[in-house]
Amino acid sequence: MNPNPIILLHPNIPKPLHGLNPRTLLGQEWWDRVRKEAYAKHDYRCHACGVHKSKAKYHRWLEAHEIYRYDFATGRAEMVEIVALCHSCHNFIHDGRMQEIVKAGDLNFTVKKYLDILERGNRLIELHLKTCQGWREGGSMHPEGNRWKHPFQPTQPFQRVFPLVNVPELEAICEETAGWSDWHLIVAGMKFHSQFKDESEWAAHYGALNAKKSVSLSGVFKW
């Protein structure tokens, strides 16, 4: 199976659905089965960059990542696939999580590692998109060049940062109109709503968790 770097461009799950992950909702036994199926399906290679797990940087194993189909107008997020990713590609997608871990001073996740993963992911995207309409060497179509994600900065959806770039494999993103309570997750035909009544409750929950030094941030952000 050929690698598909476009996975690196997919948006993360919206805040109202944080904490609702298939592993928790459907159980560890289900999760272990489907993730192992994904690893075998991809011949134990990262589906984004193609590296074999035995040659992956940082960790010689694969990690499972959920692919969702979003309807930003109605607030629907449906899980459509589980894919295998290397540690670097998976963390590039979840760069916000990386930032929090680095800021917390996790000795196993240094600033150097964080910057390396960002640079690698940006480079993979640039190499893949060279032939796409609107993408130019040197970033002539965008004031900040062809680099999408920047260190310790919030990441906006790729389609909004590079509106002139036509990526056929990437679904168009519309302006988000769904309210907090409208968002719901569909997994295995079942519907789940947010655990938080609004963003302030979400912020209070994760703020309290992050404030506890005994709590590992790798357990706060489910992925």
PDB file of C-alpha atoms in Angstrom:
ATOM      1  CA  MET A   1       0.000   0.000   0.000  1.00  0.00           C
ATOM      2  CA  ASN A   2       1.444   3.359  -1.050  1.00  0.00           C
ATOM      3  CA  PRO A   3       1.997   6.027   1.637  1.00  0.00           C
ATOM      4  CA  ASN A   4      -0.463   8.905   1.781  1.00  0.00           C
ATOM      5  CA  PRO A   5       1.043  12.114   3.258  1.00  0.00           C
ATOM      6  CA  ILE A   6      -2.331  13.855   2.863  1.00  0.00           C
ATOM      7  CA  ILE A   7      -3.245  12.247   6.193  1.00  0.00           C
ATOM      8  CA  LEU A   8      -0.917  14.803   7.788  1.00  0.00           C
ATOM      9  CA  LEU A   9      -3.257  17.583   6.586  1.00  0.00           C
ATOM     10  CA  HIS A  10      -6.407  16.221   8.200  1.00  0.00           C
ATOM     11  CA  PRO A  11      -7.931  18.411  10.936  1.00  0.00           C
ATOM     12  CA  ASN A  12      -7.932  17.260  14.538  1.00  0.00           C
ATOM     13  CA  ILE A  13     -11.153  16.397  16.285  1.00  0.00           C
ATOM     14  CA  PRO A  14     -13.029  19.518  17.530  1.00  0.00           C
ATOM     15  CA  LYS A  15     -12.924  20.527  21.197  1.00  0.00           C
ATOM     16  CA  PRO A  16     -16.519  19.451  22.013  1.00  0.00           C
ATOM     17  CA  LEU A  17     -15.550  15.854  21.218  1.00  0.00           C
ATOM     18  CA  HIS A  18     -12.312  15.735  23.191  1.00  0.00           C
ATOM     19  CA  GLY A  19     -12.178  12.743  25.497  1.00  0.00           C
ATOM     20  CA  LEU A  20     -14.502  10.722  23.269  1.00  0.00           C
ATOM     21  CA  ASN A  21     -12.152   8.226  21.683  1.00  0.00           C
ATOM     22  CA  PRO A  22     -12.984   4.788  20.254  1.00  0.00           C
ATOM     23  CA  ARG A  23     -10.587   3.023  22.600  1.00  0.00           C
ATOM     24  CA  THR A  24     -12.538   4.264  25.620  1.00  0.00           C
ATOM     25  CA  LEU A  25     -15.997   4.022  24.063  1.00  0.00           C
ATOM     26  CA  LEU A  26     -15.683   0.510  22.618  1.00  0.00           C
ATOM     27  CA  GLY A  27     -13.156  -1.020  24.982  1.00  0.00           C
ATOM     28  CA  GLN A  28      -9.514  -2.059  24.981  1.00  0.00           C
ATOM     29  CA  GLU A  29     -10.206  -5.473  23.464  1.00  0.00           C
ATOM     30  CA  TRP A  30     -11.856  -3.876  20.408  1.00  0.00           C
ATOM     31  CA  TRP A  31      -9.084  -1.299  20.134  1.00  0.00           C
ATOM     32  CA  ASP A  32      -6.298  -3.888  20.259  1.00  0.00           C
ATOM     33  CA  ARG A  33      -7.978  -5.913  17.535  1.00  0.00           C
ATOM     34  CA  VAL A  34      -8.570  -3.065  15.071  1.00  0.00           C
ATOM     35  CA  ARG A  35      -5.192  -1.408  15.577  1.00  0.00           C
ATOM     36  CA  LYS A  36      -3.359  -4.687  14.955  1.00  0.00           C
ATOM     37  CA  GLU A  37      -5.459  -5.178  11.828  1.00  0.00           C
ATOM     38  CA  ALA A  38      -4.407  -1.693  10.682  1.00  0.00           C
ATOM     39  CA  TYR A  39      -0.717  -2.441  11.270  1.00  0.00           C
ATOM     40  CA  ALA A  40      -0.939  -5.641   9.216  1.00  0.00           C
ATOM     41  CA  LYS A  41      -2.998  -3.943   6.484  1.00  0.00           C
ATOM     42  CA  HIS A  42      -0.241  -1.381   5.988  1.00  0.00           C
ATOM     43  CA  ASP A  43       2.483  -4.055   6.025  1.00  0.00           C
ATOM     44  CA  TYR A  44       3.806  -2.588   9.280  1.00  0.00           C
ATOM     45  CA  ARG A  45       4.629   0.690   7.570  1.00  0.00           C
ATOM     46  CA  CYS A  46       3.500   4.214   8.373  1.00  0.00           C
ATOM     47  CA  HIS A  47       0.543   5.067   6.155  1.00  0.00           C
ATOM     48  CA  ALA A  48       1.667   8.708   5.916  1.00  0.00           C
ATOM     49  CA  CYS A  49       5.394   8.460   5.139  1.00  0.00           C
ATOM     50  CA  GLY A  50       5.897   4.763   4.323  1.00  0.00           C
ATOM     51  CA  VAL A  51       8.688   4.037   6.815  1.00  0.00           C
ATOM     52  CA  HIS A  52       8.761   0.486   8.186  1.00  0.00           C
ATOM     53  CA  LYS A  53       8.354   0.283  11.945  1.00  0.00           C
ATOM     54  CA  SER A  54      11.809  -1.289  12.277  1.00  0.00           C
ATOM     55  CA  LYS A  55      13.403   1.825  10.756  1.00  0.00           C
ATOM     56  CA  ALA A  56      11.216   4.520  12.322  1.00  0.00           C
ATOM     57  CA  LYS A  57      12.888   7.326  14.247  1.00  0.00           C
ATOM     58  CA  TYR A  58      12.422   7.671  18.015  1.00  0.00           C
ATOM     59  CA  HIS A  59      10.281   4.537  18.478  1.00  0.00           C
ATOM     60  CA  ARG A  60      10.412   1.242  16.575  1.00  0.00           C
ATOM     61  CA  TRP A  61       6.690   0.665  16.676  1.00  0.00           C
ATOM     62  CA  LEU A  62       3.514   1.928  15.030  1.00  0.00           C
ATOM     63  CA  GLU A  63       0.655   3.905  16.537  1.00  0.00           C
ATOM     64  CA  ALA A  64      -3.026   3.763  15.601  1.00  0.00           C
ATOM     65  CA  HIS A  65      -4.767   6.926  14.426  1.00  0.00           C
ATOM     66  CA  GLU A  66      -8.466   7.470  13.749  1.00  0.00           C
ATOM     67  CA  ILE A  67      -9.565   9.105  10.496  1.00  0.00           C
ATOM     68  CA  TYR A  68     -12.814  11.066  10.740  1.00  0.00           C
ATOM     69  CA  ARG A  69     -15.212  12.519   8.194  1.00  0.00           C
ATOM     70  CA  TYR A  70     -16.500  15.892   9.357  1.00  0.00           C
ATOM     71  CA  ASP A  71     -19.606  17.911   8.661  1.00  0.00           C
ATOM     72  CA  PHE A  72     -18.808  21.285  10.209  1.00  0.00           C
ATOM     73  CA  ALA A  73     -22.257  22.636   9.444  1.00  0.00           C
ATOM     74  CA  THR A  74     -24.122  19.992  11.459  1.00  0.00           C
ATOM     75  CA  GLY A  75     -21.398  19.055  13.938  1.00  0.00           C
ATOM     76  CA  ARG A  76     -21.114  15.447  12.835  1.00  0.00           C
ATOM     77  CA  ALA A  77     -17.807  13.567  13.118  1.00  0.00           C
ATOM     78  CA  GLU A  78     -17.819   9.981  11.885  1.00  0.00           C
ATOM     79  CA  MET A  79     -14.895   7.625  12.309  1.00  0.00           C
ATOM     80  CA  VAL A  80     -14.227   5.996   8.941  1.00  0.00           C
ATOM     81  CA  GLU A  81     -10.873   4.264   9.345  1.00  0.00           C
ATOM     82  CA  ILE A  82      -8.022   3.340  11.671  1.00  0.00           C
ATOM     83  CA  VAL A  83      -4.570   3.772  10.117  1.00  0.00           C
ATOM     84  CA  ALA A  84      -1.029   2.933  11.200  1.00  0.00           C
ATOM     85  CA  LEU A  85       1.375   5.837  11.734  1.00  0.00           C
ATOM     86  CA  CYS A  86       4.953   6.142  12.923  1.00  0.00           C
ATOM     87  CA  HIS A  87       5.622   8.109  16.102  1.00  0.00           C
ATOM     88  CA  SER A  88       6.817  11.182  14.185  1.00  0.00           C
ATOM     89  CA  CYS A  89       3.874  11.431  11.777  1.00  0.00           C
ATOM     90  CA  HIS A  90       1.356  10.807  14.545  1.00  0.00           C
ATOM     91  CA  ASN A  91       2.801  13.550  16.705  1.00  0.00           C
ATOM     92  CA  PHE A  92       2.955  15.954  13.764  1.00  0.00           C
ATOM     93  CA  ILE A  93      -0.813  15.591  13.409  1.00  0.00           C
ATOM     94  CA  HIS A  94      -1.263  16.170  17.148  1.00  0.00           C
ATOM     95  CA  ASP A  95       1.173  19.083  17.346  1.00  0.00           C
ATOM     96  CA  GLY A  96      -0.914  20.830  20.007  1.00  0.00           C
ATOM     97  CA  ARG A  97      -0.414  17.853  22.276  1.00  0.00           C
ATOM     98  CA  MET A  98       3.332  17.974  21.560  1.00  0.00           C
ATOM     99  CA  GLN A  99       3.456  21.624  22.587  1.00  0.00           C
ATOM    100  CA  GLU A 100       1.817  20.881  25.933  1.00  0.00           C
ATOM    101  CA  ILE A 101       4.174  17.998  26.674  1.00  0.00           C
ATOM    102  CA  VAL A 102       7.247  20.098  25.862  1.00  0.00           C
ATOM    103  CA  LYS A 103       5.978  23.036  27.928  1.00  0.00           C
ATOM    104  CA  ALA A 104       5.424  20.676  30.852  1.00  0.00           C
ATOM    105  CA  GLY A 105       9.115  19.779  30.769  1.00  0.00           C
ATOM    106  CA  ASP A 106       8.748  16.108  29.897  1.00  0.00           C
ATOM    107  CA  LEU A 107      12.337  14.840  29.720  1.00  0.00           C
ATOM    108  CA  ASN A 108      11.332  12.222  27.140  1.00  0.00           C
ATOM    109  CA  PHE A 109      10.037  14.873  24.744  1.00  0.00           C
ATOM    110  CA  THR A 110      12.628  17.596  24.250  1.00  0.00           C
ATOM    111  CA  VAL A 111      12.308  20.839  22.310  1.00  0.00           C
ATOM    112  CA  LYS A 112      14.806  19.424  19.811  1.00  0.00           C
ATOM    113  CA  LYS A 113      12.574  16.420  19.179  1.00  0.00           C
ATOM    114  CA  TYR A 114       9.500  18.639  18.849  1.00  0.00           C
ATOM    115  CA  LEU A 115      11.194  20.898  16.283  1.00  0.00           C
ATOM    116  CA  ASP A 116      12.538  17.888  14.379  1.00  0.00           C
ATOM    117  CA  ILE A 117       9.063  16.348  14.078  1.00  0.00           C
ATOM    118  CA  LEU A 118       7.569  19.653  12.871  1.00  0.00           C
ATOM    119  CA  GLU A 119      10.319  20.146  10.287  1.00  0.00           C
ATOM    120  CA  ARG A 120      10.003  16.575   9.041  1.00  0.00           C
ATOM    121  CA  GLY A 121       6.220  16.811   8.677  1.00  0.00           C
ATOM    122  CA  ASN A 122       6.354  20.156   6.889  1.00  0.00           C
ATOM    123  CA  ARG A 123       8.971  18.738   4.516  1.00  0.00           C
ATOM    124  CA  LEU A 124       6.876  15.650   3.731  1.00  0.00           C
ATOM    125  CA  ILE A 125       3.910  17.859   2.884  1.00  0.00           C
ATOM    126  CA  GLU A 126       5.986  20.163   0.698  1.00  0.00           C
ATOM    127  CA  LEU A 127       7.461  17.263  -1.272  1.00  0.00           C
ATOM    128  CA  HIS A 128       4.020  15.755  -1.819  1.00  0.00           C
ATOM    129  CA  LEU A 129       2.341  18.995  -2.879  1.00  0.00           C
ATOM    130  CA  LYS A 130       4.959  20.287  -5.310  1.00  0.00           C
ATOM    131  CA  THR A 131       2.771  19.358  -8.264  1.00  0.00           C
ATOM    132  CA  CYS A 132      -0.469  20.764  -6.832  1.00  0.00           C
ATOM    133  CA  GLN A 133      -1.964  23.884  -8.365  1.00  0.00           C
ATOM    134  CA  GLY A 134      -1.167  26.964  -6.278  1.00  0.00           C
ATOM    135  CA  TRP A 135       1.886  25.483  -4.556  1.00  0.00           C
ATOM    136  CA  ARG A 136       5.190  27.132  -5.415  1.00  0.00           C
ATOM    137  CA  GLU A 137       8.814  26.724  -4.420  1.00  0.00           C
ATOM    138  CA  GLY A 138       9.794  29.333  -1.874  1.00  0.00           C
ATOM    139  CA  GLY A 139       6.225  29.876  -0.779  1.00  0.00           C
ATOM    140  CA  SER A 140       5.437  32.603  -3.287  1.00  0.00           C
ATOM    141  CA  MET A 141       1.720  31.935  -2.782  1.00  0.00           C
ATOM    142  CA  HIS A 142       1.892  32.505   0.979  1.00  0.00           C
ATOM    143  CA  PRO A 143       3.681  35.201   3.046  1.00  0.00           C
ATOM    144  CA  GLU A 144       5.195  32.663   5.452  1.00  0.00           C
ATOM    145  CA  GLY A 145       6.439  30.328   2.744  1.00  0.00           C
ATOM    146  CA  ASN A 146       5.453  26.709   2.274  1.00  0.00           C
ATOM    147  CA  ARG A 147       5.771  25.885   5.969  1.00  0.00           C
ATOM    148  CA  TRP A 148       2.371  25.064   7.444  1.00  0.00           C
ATOM    149  CA  LYS A 149       3.008  24.365  11.125  1.00  0.00           C
ATOM    150  CA  HIS A 150       5.176  26.699  13.189  1.00  0.00           C
ATOM    151  CA  PRO A 151       6.782  26.047  16.604  1.00  0.00           C
ATOM    152  CA  PHE A 152       4.629  26.915  19.611  1.00  0.00           C
ATOM    153  CA  GLN A 153       1.894  28.483  17.522  1.00  0.00           C
ATOM    154  CA  PRO A 154      -1.739  27.406  17.093  1.00  0.00           C
ATOM    155  CA  THR A 155      -2.314  25.469  13.885  1.00  0.00           C
ATOM    156  CA  GLN A 156      -5.097  26.584  11.563  1.00  0.00           C
ATOM    157  CA  PRO A 157      -6.642  24.160   9.042  1.00  0.00           C
ATOM    158  CA  PHE A 158      -4.399  23.749   6.007  1.00  0.00           C
ATOM    159  CA  GLN A 159      -7.163  24.858   3.640  1.00  0.00           C
ATOM    160  CA  ARG A 160      -7.441  28.208   5.451  1.00  0.00           C
ATOM    161  CA  VAL A 161      -3.698  28.839   5.597  1.00  0.00           C
ATOM    162  CA  PHE A 162      -3.227  27.960   1.904  1.00  0.00           C
ATOM    163  CA  PRO A 163      -6.601  28.770   0.300  1.00  0.00           C
ATOM    164  CA  LEU A 164      -5.116  28.898  -3.214  1.00  0.00           C
ATOM    165  CA  VAL A 165      -3.646  25.399  -3.049  1.00  0.00           C
ATOM    166  CA  ASN A 166      -5.814  22.783  -4.717  1.00  0.00           C
ATOM    167  CA  VAL A 167      -5.337  19.392  -3.042  1.00  0.00           C
ATOM    168  CA  PRO A 168      -7.700  16.964  -4.821  1.00  0.00           C
ATOM    169  CA  GLU A 169      -7.460  14.317  -2.081  1.00  0.00           C
ATOM    170  CA  LEU A 170      -8.372  16.764   0.693  1.00  0.00           C
ATOM    171  CA  GLU A 171     -12.001  17.554   1.414  1.00  0.00           C
ATOM    172  CA  ALA A 172     -12.967  21.213   1.324  1.00  0.00           C
ATOM    173  CA  ILE A 173     -13.568  22.748   4.735  1.00  0.00           C
ATOM    174  CA  CYS A 174     -16.486  25.086   5.309  1.00  0.00           C
ATOM    175  CA  GLU A 175     -16.892  27.734   7.960  1.00  0.00           C
ATOM    176  CA  GLU A 176     -17.823  26.035  11.193  1.00  0.00           C
ATOM    177  CA  THR A 177     -21.458  26.783  11.996  1.00  0.00           C
ATOM    178  CA  ALA A 178     -22.350  23.966  14.395  1.00  0.00           C
ATOM    179  CA  GLY A 179     -22.841  24.968  18.017  1.00  0.00           C
ATOM    180  CA  TRP A 180     -21.063  23.246  20.894  1.00  0.00           C
ATOM    181  CA  SER A 181     -24.050  21.057  21.769  1.00  0.00           C
ATOM    182  CA  ASP A 182     -24.565  20.111  18.104  1.00  0.00           C
ATOM    183  CA  TRP A 183     -21.298  18.225  17.856  1.00  0.00           C
ATOM    184  CA  HIS A 184     -21.557  14.458  18.034  1.00  0.00           C
ATOM    185  CA  LEU A 185     -19.329  11.501  17.278  1.00  0.00           C
ATOM    186  CA  ILE A 186     -20.384   8.448  15.275  1.00  0.00           C
ATOM    187  CA  VAL A 187     -18.392   5.289  15.994  1.00  0.00           C
ATOM    188  CA  ALA A 188     -19.497   1.835  14.843  1.00  0.00           C
ATOM    189  CA  GLY A 189     -22.979   3.194  14.161  1.00  0.00           C
ATOM    190  CA  MET A 190     -23.357   4.619  17.682  1.00  0.00           C
ATOM    191  CA  LYS A 191     -23.799   8.297  18.515  1.00  0.00           C
ATOM    192  CA  PHE A 192     -21.968  10.094  21.327  1.00  0.00           C
ATOM    193  CA  HIS A 193     -22.296  13.712  22.486  1.00  0.00           C
ATOM    194  CA  SER A 194     -19.820  16.007  24.219  1.00  0.00           C
ATOM    195  CA  GLN A 195     -18.858  15.355  27.821  1.00  0.00           C
ATOM    196  CA  PHE A 196     -18.742  19.119  28.406  1.00  0.00           C
ATOM    197  CA  LYS A 197     -21.673  21.541  28.311  1.00  0.00           C
ATOM    198  CA  ASP A 198     -19.554  24.375  26.874  1.00  0.00           C
ATOM    199  CA  GLU A 199     -15.991  25.519  26.203  1.00  0.00           C
ATOM    200  CA  SER A 200     -15.537  26.979  29.686  1.00  0.00           C
ATOM    201  CA  GLU A 201     -16.260  23.579  31.229  1.00  0.00           C
ATOM    202  CA  TRP A 202     -13.852  21.988  28.748  1.00  0.00           C
ATOM    203  CA  ALA A 203     -11.138  24.516  29.671  1.00  0.00           C
ATOM    204  CA  ALA A 204     -11.695  24.007  33.391  1.00  0.00           C
ATOM    205  CA  HIS A 205     -11.441  20.232  33.012  1.00  0.00           C
ATOM    206  CA  TYR A 206      -8.215  20.167  31.018  1.00  0.00           C
ATOM    207  CA  GLY A 207      -6.741  23.095  32.916  1.00  0.00           C
ATOM    208  CA  ALA A 208      -7.191  21.211  36.184  1.00  0.00           C
ATOM    209  CA  LEU A 209      -5.620  18.079  34.742  1.00  0.00           C
ATOM    210  CA  ASN A 210      -2.635  19.948  33.344  1.00  0.00           C
ATOM    211  CA  ALA A 211      -2.080  21.691  36.665  1.00  0.00           C
ATOM    212  CA  LYS A 212      -1.537  18.397  38.471  1.00  0.00           C
ATOM    213  CA  LYS A 213       2.143  17.575  38.251  1.00  0.00           C
ATOM    214  CA  SER A 214       1.436  13.921  38.860  1.00  0.00           C
ATOM    215  CA  VAL A 215      -0.705  13.672  35.737  1.00  0.00           C
ATOM    216  CA  SER A 216       1.086  12.815  32.501  1.00  0.00           C
ATOM    217  CA  LEU A 217      -0.051  14.939  29.583  1.00  0.00           C
ATOM    218  CA  SER A 218       0.275  11.909  27.352  1.00  0.00           C
ATOM    219  CA  GLY A 219      -2.774  10.572  29.151  1.00  0.00           C
ATOM    220  CA  VAL A 220      -4.760  13.790  28.942  1.00  0.00           C
ATOM    221  CA  PHE A 221      -5.010  13.962  25.172  1.00  0.00           C
ATOM    222  CA  LYS A 222      -6.426  10.673  23.939  1.00  0.00           C
ATOM    223  CA  TRP A 223      -5.115   9.522  20.580  1.00  0.00           C
TER     224      TRP A 223
END
